[in-house]
Amino acid sequence: MGLIFAKLWSLFGSQEHKVIIVGLDNAGKTTILYQFLMNEVVHTSPTIGSNVEEIVVKNTHFLMWDIGGQESLRSSWNTYYSNTEFIILVVDSIDRERLSITKEELYRMLAHEDLRKAAVLIFANKQDMKGCMTAAEISAYLTLSSIKDHPWHIQSCCALTGEGLCQGLEWMTSRIGVR
Ligand SMILES: Nc1nc2c(ncn2[C@@H]2O[C@H](COP(=O)(O)OP(=O)(O)OP(=O)(O)O)[C@@H](O)[C@H]2O)c(=O)[nH]1
Ligand SMILES: [Mg+2]
């Protein structure tokens, strides 16, 4: 009975899809989460631990975990991995110096057993900043085209205006049911 109910529940699109939002400190993860939720910019301070919110897009329910990105917190990211369907990796497009650290973190995550089935959306955030890297530059640096075992997509965005965020969510909803 429980199984039938679970199947019907998933058929009607009320199943929740787990998402983790990761990236280095100051990348804009919390700003993005609350833009998704409220369509506005909230005042943030560095996240210690995580924030979690349910975001509904066209009848698709995402449970989004925004995880603190400071160095000391990164070793705990893996405690959030189980049952994750989507990784949103937020990159600060002006932070050239630390893109190599983001790359290390990305490939460490992709190698993790619990994230084997996860799709990856990369947000090239802070596109409003003068002299920032483009999504194409970030894609090349992160060698995204070499990733064959996870679906991935890169989207440029500006969390302050919300530009690009909907397109990212649309890619995520388009992936549901593909696997
Ligand atoms: N110019 C600009 N600033 C942004 C953008 N997105 C976020 N910020 C700013 O970047 C700073 C950090 O944003 P947060 O959302 O707190 O960053 P975070 O990734 O959650 O950081 P941690 O919680 O420490 O991991 C804040 O001052 C934001 O207002 C953007 O698109 N453009
Ligand atoms: Mg935060």
PDB file of N, CA, C and O in Angstrom, residues 72-100:
ATOM      1  N   SER A  72      37.113  25.849   6.481  1.00  0.00           N
ATOM      2  CA  SER A  72      36.965  24.913   7.602  1.00  0.00           C
ATOM      3  C   SER A  72      35.672  24.093   7.508  1.00  0.00           C
ATOM      4  O   SER A  72      35.524  23.074   8.172  1.00  0.00           O
ATOM      5  N   LEU A  73      34.723  24.561   6.680  1.00  0.00           N
ATOM      6  CA  LEU A  73      33.424  23.868   6.582  1.00  0.00           C
ATOM      7  C   LEU A  73      33.378  22.873   5.429  1.00  0.00           C
ATOM      8  O   LEU A  73      32.494  22.017   5.366  1.00  0.00           O
ATOM      9  N   ARG A  74      34.352  23.003   4.502  1.00  0.00           N
ATOM     10  CA  ARG A  74      34.251  22.202   3.269  1.00  0.00           C
ATOM     11  C   ARG A  74      34.378  20.703   3.525  1.00  0.00           C
ATOM     12  O   ARG A  74      33.791  19.909   2.784  1.00  0.00           O
ATOM     13  N   SER A  75      35.127  20.328   4.561  1.00  0.00           N
ATOM     14  CA  SER A  75      35.276  18.892   4.821  1.00  0.00           C
ATOM     15  C   SER A  75      33.962  18.280   5.319  1.00  0.00           C
ATOM     16  O   SER A  75      33.815  17.058   5.346  1.00  0.00           O
ATOM     17  N   SER A  76      32.997  19.127   5.692  1.00  0.00           N
ATOM     18  CA  SER A  76      31.692  18.598   6.146  1.00  0.00           C
ATOM     19  C   SER A  76      30.664  18.539   5.023  1.00  0.00           C
ATOM     20  O   SER A  76      29.548  18.067   5.229  1.00  0.00           O
ATOM     21  N   TRP A  77      31.010  19.050   3.838  1.00  0.00           N
ATOM     22  CA  TRP A  77      30.028  19.025   2.742  1.00  0.00           C
ATOM     23  C   TRP A  77      29.493  17.615   2.526  1.00  0.00           C
ATOM     24  O   TRP A  77      28.319  17.426   2.256  1.00  0.00           O
ATOM     25  N   ASN A  78      30.386  16.617   2.667  1.00  0.00           N
ATOM     26  CA  ASN A  78      29.954  15.244   2.341  1.00  0.00           C
ATOM     27  C   ASN A  78      28.854  14.710   3.253  1.00  0.00           C
ATOM     28  O   ASN A  78      28.189  13.740   2.912  1.00  0.00           O
ATOM     29  N   THR A  79      28.616  15.365   4.381  1.00  0.00           N
ATOM     30  CA  THR A  79      27.533  14.898   5.254  1.00  0.00           C
ATOM     31  C   THR A  79      26.160  15.239   4.639  1.00  0.00           C
ATOM     32  O   THR A  79      25.132  14.757   5.111  1.00  0.00           O
ATOM     33  N   TYR A  80      26.166  16.081   3.596  1.00  0.00           N
ATOM     34  CA  TYR A  80      24.907  16.464   2.940  1.00  0.00           C
ATOM     35  C   TYR A  80      24.648  15.669   1.658  1.00  0.00           C
ATOM     36  O   TYR A  80      23.637  15.862   1.000  1.00  0.00           O
ATOM     37  N   TYR A  81      25.573  14.803   1.255  1.00  0.00           N
ATOM     38  CA  TYR A  81      25.526  14.237  -0.099  1.00  0.00           C
ATOM     39  C   TYR A  81      24.439  13.189  -0.348  1.00  0.00           C
ATOM     40  O   TYR A  81      23.949  13.091  -1.469  1.00  0.00           O
ATOM     41  N   SER A  82      24.072  12.405   0.663  1.00  0.00           N
ATOM     42  CA  SER A  82      23.212  11.257   0.357  1.00  0.00           C
ATOM     43  C   SER A  82      21.879  11.711  -0.260  1.00  0.00           C
ATOM     44  O   SER A  82      21.288  12.707   0.158  1.00  0.00           O
ATOM     45  N   ASN A  83      21.447  10.972  -1.278  1.00  0.00           N
ATOM     46  CA  ASN A  83      20.196  11.225  -2.023  1.00  0.00           C
ATOM     47  C   ASN A  83      20.160  12.545  -2.803  1.00  0.00           C
ATOM     48  O   ASN A  83      19.086  13.008  -3.186  1.00  0.00           O
ATOM     49  N   THR A  84      21.315  13.135  -3.024  1.00  0.00           N
ATOM     50  CA  THR A  84      21.346  14.389  -3.794  1.00  0.00           C
ATOM     51  C   THR A  84      21.129  14.103  -5.278  1.00  0.00           C
ATOM     52  O   THR A  84      21.785  13.252  -5.858  1.00  0.00           O
ATOM     53  N   GLU A  85      20.175  14.850  -5.867  1.00  0.00           N
ATOM     54  CA  GLU A  85      19.924  14.699  -7.315  1.00  0.00           C
ATOM     55  C   GLU A  85      20.627  15.781  -8.118  1.00  0.00           C
ATOM     56  O   GLU A  85      20.988  15.583  -9.279  1.00  0.00           O
ATOM     57  N   PHE A  86      20.768  16.953  -7.496  1.00  0.00           N
ATOM     58  CA  PHE A  86      21.408  18.065  -8.202  1.00  0.00           C
ATOM     59  C   PHE A  86      22.434  18.743  -7.302  1.00  0.00           C
ATOM     60  O   PHE A  86      22.167  18.997  -6.122  1.00  0.00           O
ATOM     61  N   ILE A  87      23.586  19.042  -7.917  1.00  0.00           N
ATOM     62  CA  ILE A  87      24.576  19.888  -7.259  1.00  0.00           C
ATOM     63  C   ILE A  87      24.505  21.237  -7.977  1.00  0.00           C
ATOM     64  O   ILE A  87      24.611  21.292  -9.206  1.00  0.00           O
ATOM     65  N   ILE A  88      24.310  22.302  -7.213  1.00  0.00           N
ATOM     66  CA  ILE A  88      24.485  23.633  -7.810  1.00  0.00           C
ATOM     67  C   ILE A  88      25.819  24.145  -7.295  1.00  0.00           C
ATOM     68  O   ILE A  88      25.999  24.353  -6.093  1.00  0.00           O
ATOM     69  N   LEU A  89      26.762  24.313  -8.212  1.00  0.00           N
ATOM     70  CA  LEU A  89      28.083  24.828  -7.841  1.00  0.00           C
ATOM     71  C   LEU A  89      28.112  26.305  -8.215  1.00  0.00           C
ATOM     72  O   LEU A  89      27.977  26.657  -9.396  1.00  0.00           O
ATOM     73  N   VAL A  90      28.263  27.146  -7.209  1.00  0.00           N
ATOM     74  CA  VAL A  90      28.273  28.592  -7.468  1.00  0.00           C
ATOM     75  C   VAL A  90      29.721  29.074  -7.505  1.00  0.00           C
ATOM     76  O   VAL A  90      30.502  28.814  -6.588  1.00  0.00           O
ATOM     77  N   VAL A  91      30.038  29.768  -8.601  1.00  0.00           N
ATOM     78  CA  VAL A  91      31.392  30.296  -8.784  1.00  0.00           C
ATOM     79  C   VAL A  91      31.321  31.822  -8.760  1.00  0.00           C
ATOM     80  O   VAL A  91      30.451  32.415  -9.407  1.00  0.00           O
ATOM     81  N   ASP A  92      32.220  32.430  -8.002  1.00  0.00           N
ATOM     82  CA  ASP A  92      32.367  33.886  -8.027  1.00  0.00           C
ATOM     83  C   ASP A  92      33.247  34.197  -9.240  1.00  0.00           C
ATOM     84  O   ASP A  92      34.452  33.930  -9.230  1.00  0.00           O
ATOM     85  N   SER A  93      32.630  34.755 -10.287  1.00  0.00           N
ATOM     86  CA  SER A  93      33.330  34.900 -11.573  1.00  0.00           C
ATOM     87  C   SER A  93      34.445  35.943 -11.550  1.00  0.00           C
ATOM     88  O   SER A  93      35.211  36.044 -12.510  1.00  0.00           O
ATOM     89  N   ILE A  94      34.540  36.704 -10.476  1.00  0.00           N
ATOM     90  CA  ILE A  94      35.616  37.699 -10.371  1.00  0.00           C
ATOM     91  C   ILE A  94      36.816  37.125  -9.605  1.00  0.00           C
ATOM     92  O   ILE A  94      37.915  37.666  -9.654  1.00  0.00           O
ATOM     93  N   ASP A  95      36.605  36.013  -8.944  1.00  0.00           N
ATOM     94  CA  ASP A  95      37.622  35.441  -8.052  1.00  0.00           C
ATOM     95  C   ASP A  95      38.528  34.463  -8.823  1.00  0.00           C
ATOM     96  O   ASP A  95      38.434  33.247  -8.677  1.00  0.00           O
ATOM     97  N   ARG A  96      39.403  35.050  -9.659  1.00  0.00           N
ATOM     98  CA  ARG A  96      40.275  34.207 -10.500  1.00  0.00           C
ATOM     99  C   ARG A  96      41.231  33.372  -9.662  1.00  0.00           C
ATOM    100  O   ARG A  96      41.511  32.219  -9.988  1.00  0.00           O
ATOM    101  N   GLU A  97      41.733  33.975  -8.576  1.00  0.00           N
ATOM    102  CA  GLU A  97      42.773  33.304  -7.764  1.00  0.00           C
ATOM    103  C   GLU A  97      42.300  31.976  -7.197  1.00  0.00           C
ATOM    104  O   GLU A  97      43.077  31.050  -7.038  1.00  0.00           O
ATOM    105  N   ARG A  98      41.014  31.908  -6.873  1.00  0.00           N
ATOM    106  CA  ARG A  98      40.550  30.710  -6.172  1.00  0.00           C
ATOM    107  C   ARG A  98      39.786  29.730  -7.067  1.00  0.00           C
ATOM    108  O   ARG A  98      39.222  28.759  -6.575  1.00  0.00           O
ATOM    109  N   LEU A  99      39.814  29.974  -8.389  1.00  0.00           N
ATOM    110  CA  LEU A  99      39.093  29.046  -9.268  1.00  0.00           C
ATOM    111  C   LEU A  99      39.716  27.654  -9.230  1.00  0.00           C
ATOM    112  O   LEU A  99      39.026  26.648  -9.381  1.00  0.00           O
ATOM    113  N   SER A 100      41.028  27.596  -8.979  1.00  0.00           N
ATOM    114  CA  SER A 100      41.686  26.285  -8.906  1.00  0.00           C
ATOM    115  C   SER A 100      41.176  25.496  -7.692  1.00  0.00           C
ATOM    116  O   SER A 100      41.062  24.266  -7.746  1.00  0.00           O
TER     117      SER A 100
END
